[in-house]
Coordinates of C-alpha atoms and ligand atoms in Angstrom, one line a residue:
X25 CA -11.6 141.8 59.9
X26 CA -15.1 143.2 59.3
X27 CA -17.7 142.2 62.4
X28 CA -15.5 139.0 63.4
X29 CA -17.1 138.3 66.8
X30 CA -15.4 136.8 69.7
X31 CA -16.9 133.4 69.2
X32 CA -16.4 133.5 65.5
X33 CA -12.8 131.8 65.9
X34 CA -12.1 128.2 67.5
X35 CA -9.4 129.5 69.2
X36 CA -11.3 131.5 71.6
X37 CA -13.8 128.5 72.5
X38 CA -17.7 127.3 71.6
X39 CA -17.1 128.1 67.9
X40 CA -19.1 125.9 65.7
X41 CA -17.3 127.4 62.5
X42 CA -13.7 125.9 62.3
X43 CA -11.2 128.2 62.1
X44 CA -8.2 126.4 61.5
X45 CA -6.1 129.3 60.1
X46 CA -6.3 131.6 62.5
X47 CA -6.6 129.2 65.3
X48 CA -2.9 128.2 64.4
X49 CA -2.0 132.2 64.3
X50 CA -3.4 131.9 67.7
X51 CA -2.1 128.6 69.0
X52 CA 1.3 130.2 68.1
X53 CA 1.2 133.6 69.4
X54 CA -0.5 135.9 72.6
X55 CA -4.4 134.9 72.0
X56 CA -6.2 137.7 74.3
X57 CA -9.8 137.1 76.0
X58 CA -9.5 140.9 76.9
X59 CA -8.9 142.7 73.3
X60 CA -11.1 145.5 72.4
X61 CA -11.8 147.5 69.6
X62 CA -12.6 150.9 70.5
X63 CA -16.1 151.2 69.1
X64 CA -18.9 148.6 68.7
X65 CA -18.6 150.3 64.3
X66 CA -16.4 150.4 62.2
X67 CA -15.1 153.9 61.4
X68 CA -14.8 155.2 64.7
X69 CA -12.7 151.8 65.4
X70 CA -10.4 152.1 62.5
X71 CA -10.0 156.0 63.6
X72 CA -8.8 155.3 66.8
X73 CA -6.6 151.8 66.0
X74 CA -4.8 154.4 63.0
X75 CA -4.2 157.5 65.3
X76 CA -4.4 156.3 68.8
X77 CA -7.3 158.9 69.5
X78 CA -10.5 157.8 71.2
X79 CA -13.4 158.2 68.6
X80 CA -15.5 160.5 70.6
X81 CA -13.1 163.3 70.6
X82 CA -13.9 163.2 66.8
X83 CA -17.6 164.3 65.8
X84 CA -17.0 162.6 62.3
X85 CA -16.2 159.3 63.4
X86 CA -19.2 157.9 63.2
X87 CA -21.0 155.0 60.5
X88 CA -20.6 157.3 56.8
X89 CA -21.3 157.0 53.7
X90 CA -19.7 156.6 50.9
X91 CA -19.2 160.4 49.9
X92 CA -17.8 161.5 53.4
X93 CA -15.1 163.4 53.2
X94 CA -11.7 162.2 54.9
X95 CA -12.0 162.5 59.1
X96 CA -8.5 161.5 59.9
X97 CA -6.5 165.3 59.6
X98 CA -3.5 165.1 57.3
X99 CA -1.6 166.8 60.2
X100 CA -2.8 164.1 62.7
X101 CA -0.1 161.4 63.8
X102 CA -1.1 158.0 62.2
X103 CA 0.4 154.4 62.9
X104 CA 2.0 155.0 58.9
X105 CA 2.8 158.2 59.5
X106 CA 4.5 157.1 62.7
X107 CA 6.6 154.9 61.0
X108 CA 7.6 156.1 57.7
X109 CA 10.7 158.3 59.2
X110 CA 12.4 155.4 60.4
X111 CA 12.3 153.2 56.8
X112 CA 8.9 151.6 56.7
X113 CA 6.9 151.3 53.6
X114 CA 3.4 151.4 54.4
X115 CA 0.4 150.1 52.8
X116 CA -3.4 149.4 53.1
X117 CA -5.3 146.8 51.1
X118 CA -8.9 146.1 51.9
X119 CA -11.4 148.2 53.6
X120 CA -11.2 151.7 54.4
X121 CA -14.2 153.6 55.3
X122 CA -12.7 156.7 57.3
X123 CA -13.9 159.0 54.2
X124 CA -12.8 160.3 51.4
X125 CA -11.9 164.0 50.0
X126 CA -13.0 167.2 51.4
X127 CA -16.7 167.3 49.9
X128 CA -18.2 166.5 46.5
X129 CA -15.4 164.0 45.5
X130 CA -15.4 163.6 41.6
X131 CA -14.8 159.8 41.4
X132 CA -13.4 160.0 38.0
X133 CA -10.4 162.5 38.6
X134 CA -7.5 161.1 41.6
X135 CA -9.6 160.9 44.9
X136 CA -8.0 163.3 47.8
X137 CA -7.0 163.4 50.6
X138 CA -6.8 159.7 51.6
X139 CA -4.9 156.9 52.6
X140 CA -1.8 158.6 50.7
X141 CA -2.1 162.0 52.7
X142 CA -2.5 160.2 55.9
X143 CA 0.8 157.9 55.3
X144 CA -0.1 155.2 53.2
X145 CA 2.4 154.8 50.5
X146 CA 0.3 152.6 48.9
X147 CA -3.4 151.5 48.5
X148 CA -5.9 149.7 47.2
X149 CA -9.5 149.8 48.5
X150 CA -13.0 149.8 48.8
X151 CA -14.1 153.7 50.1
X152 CA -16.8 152.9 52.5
X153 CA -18.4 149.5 52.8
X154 CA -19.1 146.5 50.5
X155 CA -23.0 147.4 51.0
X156 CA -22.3 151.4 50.0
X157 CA -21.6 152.7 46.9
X158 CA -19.2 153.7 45.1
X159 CA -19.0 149.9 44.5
X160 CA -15.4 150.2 42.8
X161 CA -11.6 149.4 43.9
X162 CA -10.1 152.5 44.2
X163 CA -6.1 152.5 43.7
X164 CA -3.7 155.2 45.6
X165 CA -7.1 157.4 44.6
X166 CA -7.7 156.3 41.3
X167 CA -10.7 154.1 40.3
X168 CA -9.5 151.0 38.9
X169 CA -10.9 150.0 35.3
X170 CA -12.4 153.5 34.9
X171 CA -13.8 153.8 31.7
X172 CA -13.7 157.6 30.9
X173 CA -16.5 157.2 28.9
X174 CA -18.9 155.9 31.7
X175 CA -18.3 158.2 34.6
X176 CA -19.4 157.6 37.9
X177 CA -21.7 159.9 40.0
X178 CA -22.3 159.2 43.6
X179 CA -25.9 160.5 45.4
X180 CA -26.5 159.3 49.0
X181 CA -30.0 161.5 48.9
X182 CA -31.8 160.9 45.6
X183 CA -31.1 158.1 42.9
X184 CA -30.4 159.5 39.1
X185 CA -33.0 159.3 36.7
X186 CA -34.0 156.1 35.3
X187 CA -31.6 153.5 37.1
X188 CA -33.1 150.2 39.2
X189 CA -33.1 150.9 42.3
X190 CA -33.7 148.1 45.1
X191 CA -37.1 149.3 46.3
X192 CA -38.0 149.2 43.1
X193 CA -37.4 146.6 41.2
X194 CA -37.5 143.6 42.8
X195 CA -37.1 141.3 40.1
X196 CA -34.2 142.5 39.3
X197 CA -32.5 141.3 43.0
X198 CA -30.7 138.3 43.6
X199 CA -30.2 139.1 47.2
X200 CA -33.1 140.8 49.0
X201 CA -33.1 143.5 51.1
X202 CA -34.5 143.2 55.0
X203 CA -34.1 146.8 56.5
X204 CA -32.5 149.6 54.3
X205 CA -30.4 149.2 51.1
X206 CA -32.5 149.6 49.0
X207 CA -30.8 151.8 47.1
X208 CA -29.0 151.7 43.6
X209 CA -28.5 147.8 42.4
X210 CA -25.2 146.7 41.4
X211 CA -24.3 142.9 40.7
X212 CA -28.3 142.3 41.7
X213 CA -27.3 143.3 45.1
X214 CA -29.3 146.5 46.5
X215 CA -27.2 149.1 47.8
X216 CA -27.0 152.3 50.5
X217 CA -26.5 154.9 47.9
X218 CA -27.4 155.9 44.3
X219 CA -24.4 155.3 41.8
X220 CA -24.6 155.5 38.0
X221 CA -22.2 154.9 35.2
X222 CA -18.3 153.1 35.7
X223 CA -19.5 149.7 34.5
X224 CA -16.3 148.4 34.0
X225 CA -15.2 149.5 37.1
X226 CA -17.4 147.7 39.6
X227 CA -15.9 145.1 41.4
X228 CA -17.6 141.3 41.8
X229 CA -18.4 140.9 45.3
X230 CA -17.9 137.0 45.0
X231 CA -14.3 137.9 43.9
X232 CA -13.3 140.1 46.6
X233 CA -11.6 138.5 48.9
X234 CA -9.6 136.3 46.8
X235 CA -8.8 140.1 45.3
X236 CA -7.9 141.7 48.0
X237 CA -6.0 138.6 49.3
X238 CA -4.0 138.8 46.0
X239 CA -3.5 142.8 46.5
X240 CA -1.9 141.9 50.2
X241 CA 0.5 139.1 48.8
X242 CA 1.5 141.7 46.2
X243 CA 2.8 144.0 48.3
X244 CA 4.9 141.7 50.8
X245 CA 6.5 140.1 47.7
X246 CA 6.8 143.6 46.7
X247 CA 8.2 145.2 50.0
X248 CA 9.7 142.1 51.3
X249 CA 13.3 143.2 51.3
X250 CA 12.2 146.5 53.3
X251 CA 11.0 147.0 56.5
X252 CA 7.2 147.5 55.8
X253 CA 3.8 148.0 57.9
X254 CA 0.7 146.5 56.0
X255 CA -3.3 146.7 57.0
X256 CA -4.6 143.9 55.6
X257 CA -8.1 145.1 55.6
X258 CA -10.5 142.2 54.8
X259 CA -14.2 142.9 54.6
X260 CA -15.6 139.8 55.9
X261 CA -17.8 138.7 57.6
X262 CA -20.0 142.6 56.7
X263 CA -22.7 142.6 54.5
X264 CA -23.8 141.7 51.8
X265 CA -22.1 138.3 52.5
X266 CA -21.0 137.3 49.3
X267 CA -19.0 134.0 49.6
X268 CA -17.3 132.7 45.7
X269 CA -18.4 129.3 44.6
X270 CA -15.7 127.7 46.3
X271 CA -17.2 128.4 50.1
X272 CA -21.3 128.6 49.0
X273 CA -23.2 126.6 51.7
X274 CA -19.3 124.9 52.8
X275 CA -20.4 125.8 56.8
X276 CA -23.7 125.1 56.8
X277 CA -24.3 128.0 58.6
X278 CA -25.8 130.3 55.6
X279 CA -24.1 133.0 53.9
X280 CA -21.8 134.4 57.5
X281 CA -20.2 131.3 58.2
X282 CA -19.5 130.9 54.6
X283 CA -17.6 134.1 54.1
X284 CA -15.7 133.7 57.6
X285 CA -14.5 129.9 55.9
X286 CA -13.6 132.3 53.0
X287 CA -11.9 134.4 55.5
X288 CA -9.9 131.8 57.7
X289 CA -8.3 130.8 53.9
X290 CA -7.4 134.0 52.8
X291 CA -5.3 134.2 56.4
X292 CA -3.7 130.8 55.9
X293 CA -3.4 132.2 52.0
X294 CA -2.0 135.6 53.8
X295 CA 0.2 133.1 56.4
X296 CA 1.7 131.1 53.1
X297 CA 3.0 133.7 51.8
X298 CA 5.1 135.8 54.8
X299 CA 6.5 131.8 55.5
X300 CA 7.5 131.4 51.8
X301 CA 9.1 135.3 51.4
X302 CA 11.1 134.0 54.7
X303 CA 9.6 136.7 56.6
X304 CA 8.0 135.4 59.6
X305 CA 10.8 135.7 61.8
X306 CA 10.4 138.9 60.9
X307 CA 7.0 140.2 61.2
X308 CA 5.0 140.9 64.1
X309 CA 1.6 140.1 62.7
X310 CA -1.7 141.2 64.6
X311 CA -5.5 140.0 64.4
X312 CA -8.4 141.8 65.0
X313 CA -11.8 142.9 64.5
X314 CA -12.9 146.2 64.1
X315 CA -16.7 145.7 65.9
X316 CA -18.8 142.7 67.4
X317 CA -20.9 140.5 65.2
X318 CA -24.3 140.8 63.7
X319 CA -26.5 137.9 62.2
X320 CA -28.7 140.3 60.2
X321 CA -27.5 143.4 58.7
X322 CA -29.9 144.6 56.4
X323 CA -30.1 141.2 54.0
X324 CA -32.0 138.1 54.1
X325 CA -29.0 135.6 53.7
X326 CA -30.0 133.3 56.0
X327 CA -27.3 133.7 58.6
X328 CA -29.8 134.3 61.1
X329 CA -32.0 131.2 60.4
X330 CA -28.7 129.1 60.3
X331 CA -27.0 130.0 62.5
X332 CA -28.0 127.5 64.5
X333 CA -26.4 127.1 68.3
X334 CA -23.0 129.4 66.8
X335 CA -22.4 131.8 69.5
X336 CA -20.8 134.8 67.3
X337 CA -21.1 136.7 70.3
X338 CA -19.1 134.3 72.4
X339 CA -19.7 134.1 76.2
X340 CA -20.7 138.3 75.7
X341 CA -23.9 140.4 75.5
X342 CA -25.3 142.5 72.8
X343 CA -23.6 142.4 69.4
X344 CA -22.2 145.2 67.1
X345 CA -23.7 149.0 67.4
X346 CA -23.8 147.3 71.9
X347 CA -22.7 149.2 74.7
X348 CA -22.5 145.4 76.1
X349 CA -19.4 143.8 75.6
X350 CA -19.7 141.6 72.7
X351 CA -19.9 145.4 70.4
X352 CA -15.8 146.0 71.5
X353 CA -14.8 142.6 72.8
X354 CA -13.2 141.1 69.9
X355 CA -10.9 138.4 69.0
X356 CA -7.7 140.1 69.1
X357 CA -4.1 137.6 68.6
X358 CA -0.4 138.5 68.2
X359 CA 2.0 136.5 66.4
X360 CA 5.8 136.7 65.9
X361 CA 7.4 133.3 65.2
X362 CA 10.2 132.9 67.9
X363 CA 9.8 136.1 69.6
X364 CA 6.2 135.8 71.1
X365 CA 5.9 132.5 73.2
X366 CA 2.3 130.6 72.7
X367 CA 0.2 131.9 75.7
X368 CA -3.1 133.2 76.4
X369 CA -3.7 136.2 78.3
X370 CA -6.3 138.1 80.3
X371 CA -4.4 141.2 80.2
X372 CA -7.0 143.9 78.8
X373 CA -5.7 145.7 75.2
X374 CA -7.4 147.6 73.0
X375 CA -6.6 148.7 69.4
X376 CA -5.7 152.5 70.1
X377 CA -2.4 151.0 72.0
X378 CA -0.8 149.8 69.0
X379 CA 0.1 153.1 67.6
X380 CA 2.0 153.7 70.5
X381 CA 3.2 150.4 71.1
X382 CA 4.1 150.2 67.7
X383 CA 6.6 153.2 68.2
X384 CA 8.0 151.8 71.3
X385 CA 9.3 148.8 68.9
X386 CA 10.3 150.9 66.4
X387 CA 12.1 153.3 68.5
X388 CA 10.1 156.2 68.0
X389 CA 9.3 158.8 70.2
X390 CA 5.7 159.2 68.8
X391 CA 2.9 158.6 71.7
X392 CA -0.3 160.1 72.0
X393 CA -2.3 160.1 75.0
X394 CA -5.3 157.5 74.5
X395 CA -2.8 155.2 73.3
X396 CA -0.9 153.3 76.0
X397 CA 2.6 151.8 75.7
X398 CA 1.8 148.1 76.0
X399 CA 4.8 146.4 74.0
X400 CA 5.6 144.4 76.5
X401 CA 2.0 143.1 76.8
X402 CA 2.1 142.4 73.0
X403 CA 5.0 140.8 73.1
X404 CA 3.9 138.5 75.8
X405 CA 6.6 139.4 78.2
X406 CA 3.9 141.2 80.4
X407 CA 0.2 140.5 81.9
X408 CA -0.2 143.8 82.8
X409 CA -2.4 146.1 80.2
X410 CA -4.8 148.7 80.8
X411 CA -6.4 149.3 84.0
X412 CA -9.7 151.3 82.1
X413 CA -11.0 151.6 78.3
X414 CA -13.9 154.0 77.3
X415 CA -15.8 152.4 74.9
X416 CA -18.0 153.9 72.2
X417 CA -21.3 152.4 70.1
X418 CA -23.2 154.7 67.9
X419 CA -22.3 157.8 69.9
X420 CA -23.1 156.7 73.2
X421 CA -19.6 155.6 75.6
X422 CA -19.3 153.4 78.2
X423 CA -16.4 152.3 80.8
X424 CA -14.4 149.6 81.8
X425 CA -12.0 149.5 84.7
X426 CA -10.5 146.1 85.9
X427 CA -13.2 143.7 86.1
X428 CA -15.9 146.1 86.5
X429 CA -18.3 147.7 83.3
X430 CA -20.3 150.4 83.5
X431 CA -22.9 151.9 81.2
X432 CA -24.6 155.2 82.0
X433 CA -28.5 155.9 81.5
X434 CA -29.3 156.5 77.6
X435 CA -32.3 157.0 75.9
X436 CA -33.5 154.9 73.1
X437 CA -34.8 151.8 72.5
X438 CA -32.7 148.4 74.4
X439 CA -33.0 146.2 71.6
X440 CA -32.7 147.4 68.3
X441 CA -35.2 145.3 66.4
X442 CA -33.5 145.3 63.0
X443 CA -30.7 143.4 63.9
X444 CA -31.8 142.1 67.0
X445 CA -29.1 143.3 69.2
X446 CA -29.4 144.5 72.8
X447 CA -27.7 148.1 72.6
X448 CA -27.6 149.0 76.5
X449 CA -30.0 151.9 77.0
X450 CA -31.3 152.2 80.0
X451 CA -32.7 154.9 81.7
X452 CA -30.6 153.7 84.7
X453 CA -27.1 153.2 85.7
X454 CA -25.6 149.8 84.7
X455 CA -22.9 148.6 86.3
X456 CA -21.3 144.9 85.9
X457 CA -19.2 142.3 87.3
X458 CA -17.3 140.6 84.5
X459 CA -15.1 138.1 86.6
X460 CA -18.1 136.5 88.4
X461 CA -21.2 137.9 85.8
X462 CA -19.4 137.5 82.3
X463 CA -22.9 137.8 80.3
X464 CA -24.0 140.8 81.7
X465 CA -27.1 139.4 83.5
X466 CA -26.9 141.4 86.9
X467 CA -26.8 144.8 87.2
X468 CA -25.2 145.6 90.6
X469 CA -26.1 149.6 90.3
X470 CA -27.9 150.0 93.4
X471 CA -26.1 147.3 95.6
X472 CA -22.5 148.4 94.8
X473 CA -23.3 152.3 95.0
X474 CA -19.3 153.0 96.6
X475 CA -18.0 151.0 93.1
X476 CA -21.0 152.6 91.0
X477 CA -19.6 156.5 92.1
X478 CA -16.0 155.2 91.6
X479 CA -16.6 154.4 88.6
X480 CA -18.6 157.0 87.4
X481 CA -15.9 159.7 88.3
X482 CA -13.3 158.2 86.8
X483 CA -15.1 157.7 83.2
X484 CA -16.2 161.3 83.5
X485 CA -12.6 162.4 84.3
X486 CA -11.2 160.8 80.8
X487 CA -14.8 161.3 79.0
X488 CA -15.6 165.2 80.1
X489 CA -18.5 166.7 80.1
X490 CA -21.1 166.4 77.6
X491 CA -21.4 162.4 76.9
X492 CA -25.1 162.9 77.4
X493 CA -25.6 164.3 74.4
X494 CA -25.9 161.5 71.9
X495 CA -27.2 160.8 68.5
X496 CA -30.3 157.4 68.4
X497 CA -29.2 155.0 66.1
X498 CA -30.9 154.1 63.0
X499 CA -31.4 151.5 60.9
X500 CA -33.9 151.5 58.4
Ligands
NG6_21 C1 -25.5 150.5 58.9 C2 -26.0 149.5 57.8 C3 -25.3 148.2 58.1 C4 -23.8 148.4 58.0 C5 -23.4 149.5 59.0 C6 -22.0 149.8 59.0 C7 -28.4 150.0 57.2 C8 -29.8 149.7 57.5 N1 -27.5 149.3 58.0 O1 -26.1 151.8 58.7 O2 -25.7 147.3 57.1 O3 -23.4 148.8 56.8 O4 -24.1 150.7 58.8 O5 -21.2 148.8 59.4 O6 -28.1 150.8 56.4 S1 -19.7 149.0 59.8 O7 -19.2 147.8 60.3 O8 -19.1 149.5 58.6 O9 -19.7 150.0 60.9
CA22 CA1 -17.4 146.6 61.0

């Protein structure tokens, strides 16, 4: 999922949305309270969960728009590309965002490289974000309903004569803009980015995820009698929060708890289906998040004045784009009817194992160095998962070793006013106890100088040199 926070599920506690879908994927599989993503955003996350490569070694992954071109090397090793050799079909529905083409993509001729040329036998997705354009579903790198006589063109840096645009035009908004997108308007919802023409090919954000649910469900019944590797990549709970009819004001937590209600169906939806095709004795199913949560995003939807005493966040500090735990710390679950036994564990994962954990299941030989062997620890049979973890947000990377974090000093502002999230700068070390200080509230920097240096050194032995260097956020 799209900014699913820790708390955002039942399963994992204090949730005051009910999750009963994906609390039962938990309540029947390993439900971990120490899963990360690798990055507190979303394309540097999806980078390292589909090559097993920390993001920072890559100076691409990083938030991009919707004309980047493609930042995943079609030589690099892939979880798909891992797996196609022995049998698997592999496909991706949902969200991709890890860019597109080599430069100046023409969105009305076949879109390349992509998904296809990094081992993705099929797909069907959205290029960037639901709140960037191009605004269209994009099929193994063909715009979907493309009317040849309505052409798209794509501008992130100046908007094409004559067309709306959210700054605008107001009036013509039926969701308003709080920080940024205010760009091009499509389905009176302002945009990042200036798109014209392909009418007929933009989708309906209220129909998105029952269309990508639909899109997944195609492709088991499709693949079912083959061995096959899916990424079900749904865009919820990310902005614009667009919830269809069926789930408008159903939490009573504005437009984010509507759209994770949407979200917990489309799983049970998703669930249906593998149980019906016979296949869940057969699938090893995993559930994630690519980054922490985030009340306000850039819209006034009201998830912030709803959200009442929800603790998206769970029992963690900060919040997507955070160097504090709740950016990486995300619910994270396996499931594999009558092979994983129902258990919770504290063992600490992250998303960059599974490529190599993956191949150890498989049978393939494929590892890569970031991305530890932990089948075992999927499976359940094991406690014992990574010792350390860098983590990134926005550029900036952090460290985790046992029960200890530790940020170094960045510049920049601690609370990023837009969305109201603490993003750990500090001019000083920060260094935490998680076992006995699980919100972050005491830095023990200066009174635990032996673990401080410990720590230090060994971040700076997997992280090099250079980590200083960093690019501030921005939001506007
Ligand atoms: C930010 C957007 C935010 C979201 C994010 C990417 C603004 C002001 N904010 O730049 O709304 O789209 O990028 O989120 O433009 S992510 O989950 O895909 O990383
Ligand atoms: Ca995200």
């Amino acid at each position: 999922m799209d900014d699913l926070g820790y708390g955002d599920i039942g399963a994992n506690g204090r949730s005051v949305i009910k999750t009963p879908n994906i609390d039962l994927i938990a309540a029947g599989g390993a439900r971990f309270t120490n899963g990360y993503a690798s990055s507190a955003t979303c394309t540097p996350s999806r980078y390292a969960l589909l090559t097993g490569v920390y993001p920072w070694r890559e100076k691409n992954a990083k938030i991009l728009p919707g004309t980047a071109p493609l930042i995943i090397g079609t030589d690099q090793m892939t979880i798909p590309k891992m797996l196609k050799p022995l049998g698997y079909h592999t496909g991706i529905v949902g969200k991709w965002h890890l860019g597109l083409g080599s430069g100046n993509v023409n969105w009305n001729e076949r879109v390349s490289p992509g998904p296809s040329e990094v081992g993705f036998d099929y797909s069907y997705i959205m290029a960037a974000t639901q709140d960037r354009v191009p605004t269209v579903y994009i099929e193994n790198g063909s715009v979907v309903n493309l009317d040849v006589s309505d052409p798209i063109e794509i501008n992130y840096e100046k908007n094409f004569e004559g067309e709306p645009t959210g700054k605008d035009d107001p009036e013509l908004l039926k969701m308003k803009w709080h920080h940024g997108h205010n760009s091009s308007i499509v389905n009176g919802i302002p945009r990042i980015g200036f798109m014209k023409g392909g009418k007929d090919a933009q989708w309906v954000d209220e129909d998105m995820a029952d269309h990508f649910l639909e899109g997944a469900q195609d492709y088991v019944k499709k693949h079912k009698d083959e061995p096959f590797f899916l990424y079900y990549a749904l865009q919820q709970p990310h902005v614009p929060r667009t919830p269809h009819a069926r789930f408008v004001g159903a939490s009573g937590l504005g437009a984010r708890g509507d759209v994770i209600l949407e979200a917990d169906w489309c799983v049970g939806e998703f669930m249906n289906t593998l149980e019906e095709e016979g296949l869940l004795e057969n699938t090893l199913i995993v559930f994630t998040s690519d980054n922490g949560p985030v009340l306000n995003d850039g819209y006034y939807d009201d998830s912030d004045t709803k959200n009442g005493s929800h603790t998206p966040w769970g029992p963690y500090r900060g919040g997507k784009y955070s160097l504090f735990e709740a950016g990486t710390h995300v619910p994270f679950i396996t499931y594999w009817k009558g092979k994983i036994k129902p258990h919770t564990t504290d063992a600490m994962v992250c998303q960059i194992d599974l490529l190599s954990s993956l191949a150890a299941l498989v049978g393939s030989e494929v590892r890569t160095n970031d991305s530890e062997e932990l089948l075992d620890v999927f499976l359940g049979q094991s406690d014992k998962g990574r010792e350390e973890l860098v983590i990134e947000a926005t550029s900036r990377t952090a460290y985790r070793n046992g029960d200890w974090a530790m940020i170094p000093p960045y510049k920049g502002p601690a609370l990023n006013k837009n969305v109201n999230i603490e993003l750990g700068n500090a001019l000083e070390y920060q260094l935490y106890n998680l076992k006995d200080d699980i919100a972050q509230k005491y830095n023990l920097a200066t009174s635990h100088k032996l673990k401080l240096k410990e720590m230090v050194e060994a971040f700076e032995q997997i992280r090099g040199d250079g980590y200083e260097k960093i690019q501030q956020l921005e939001l506007k």
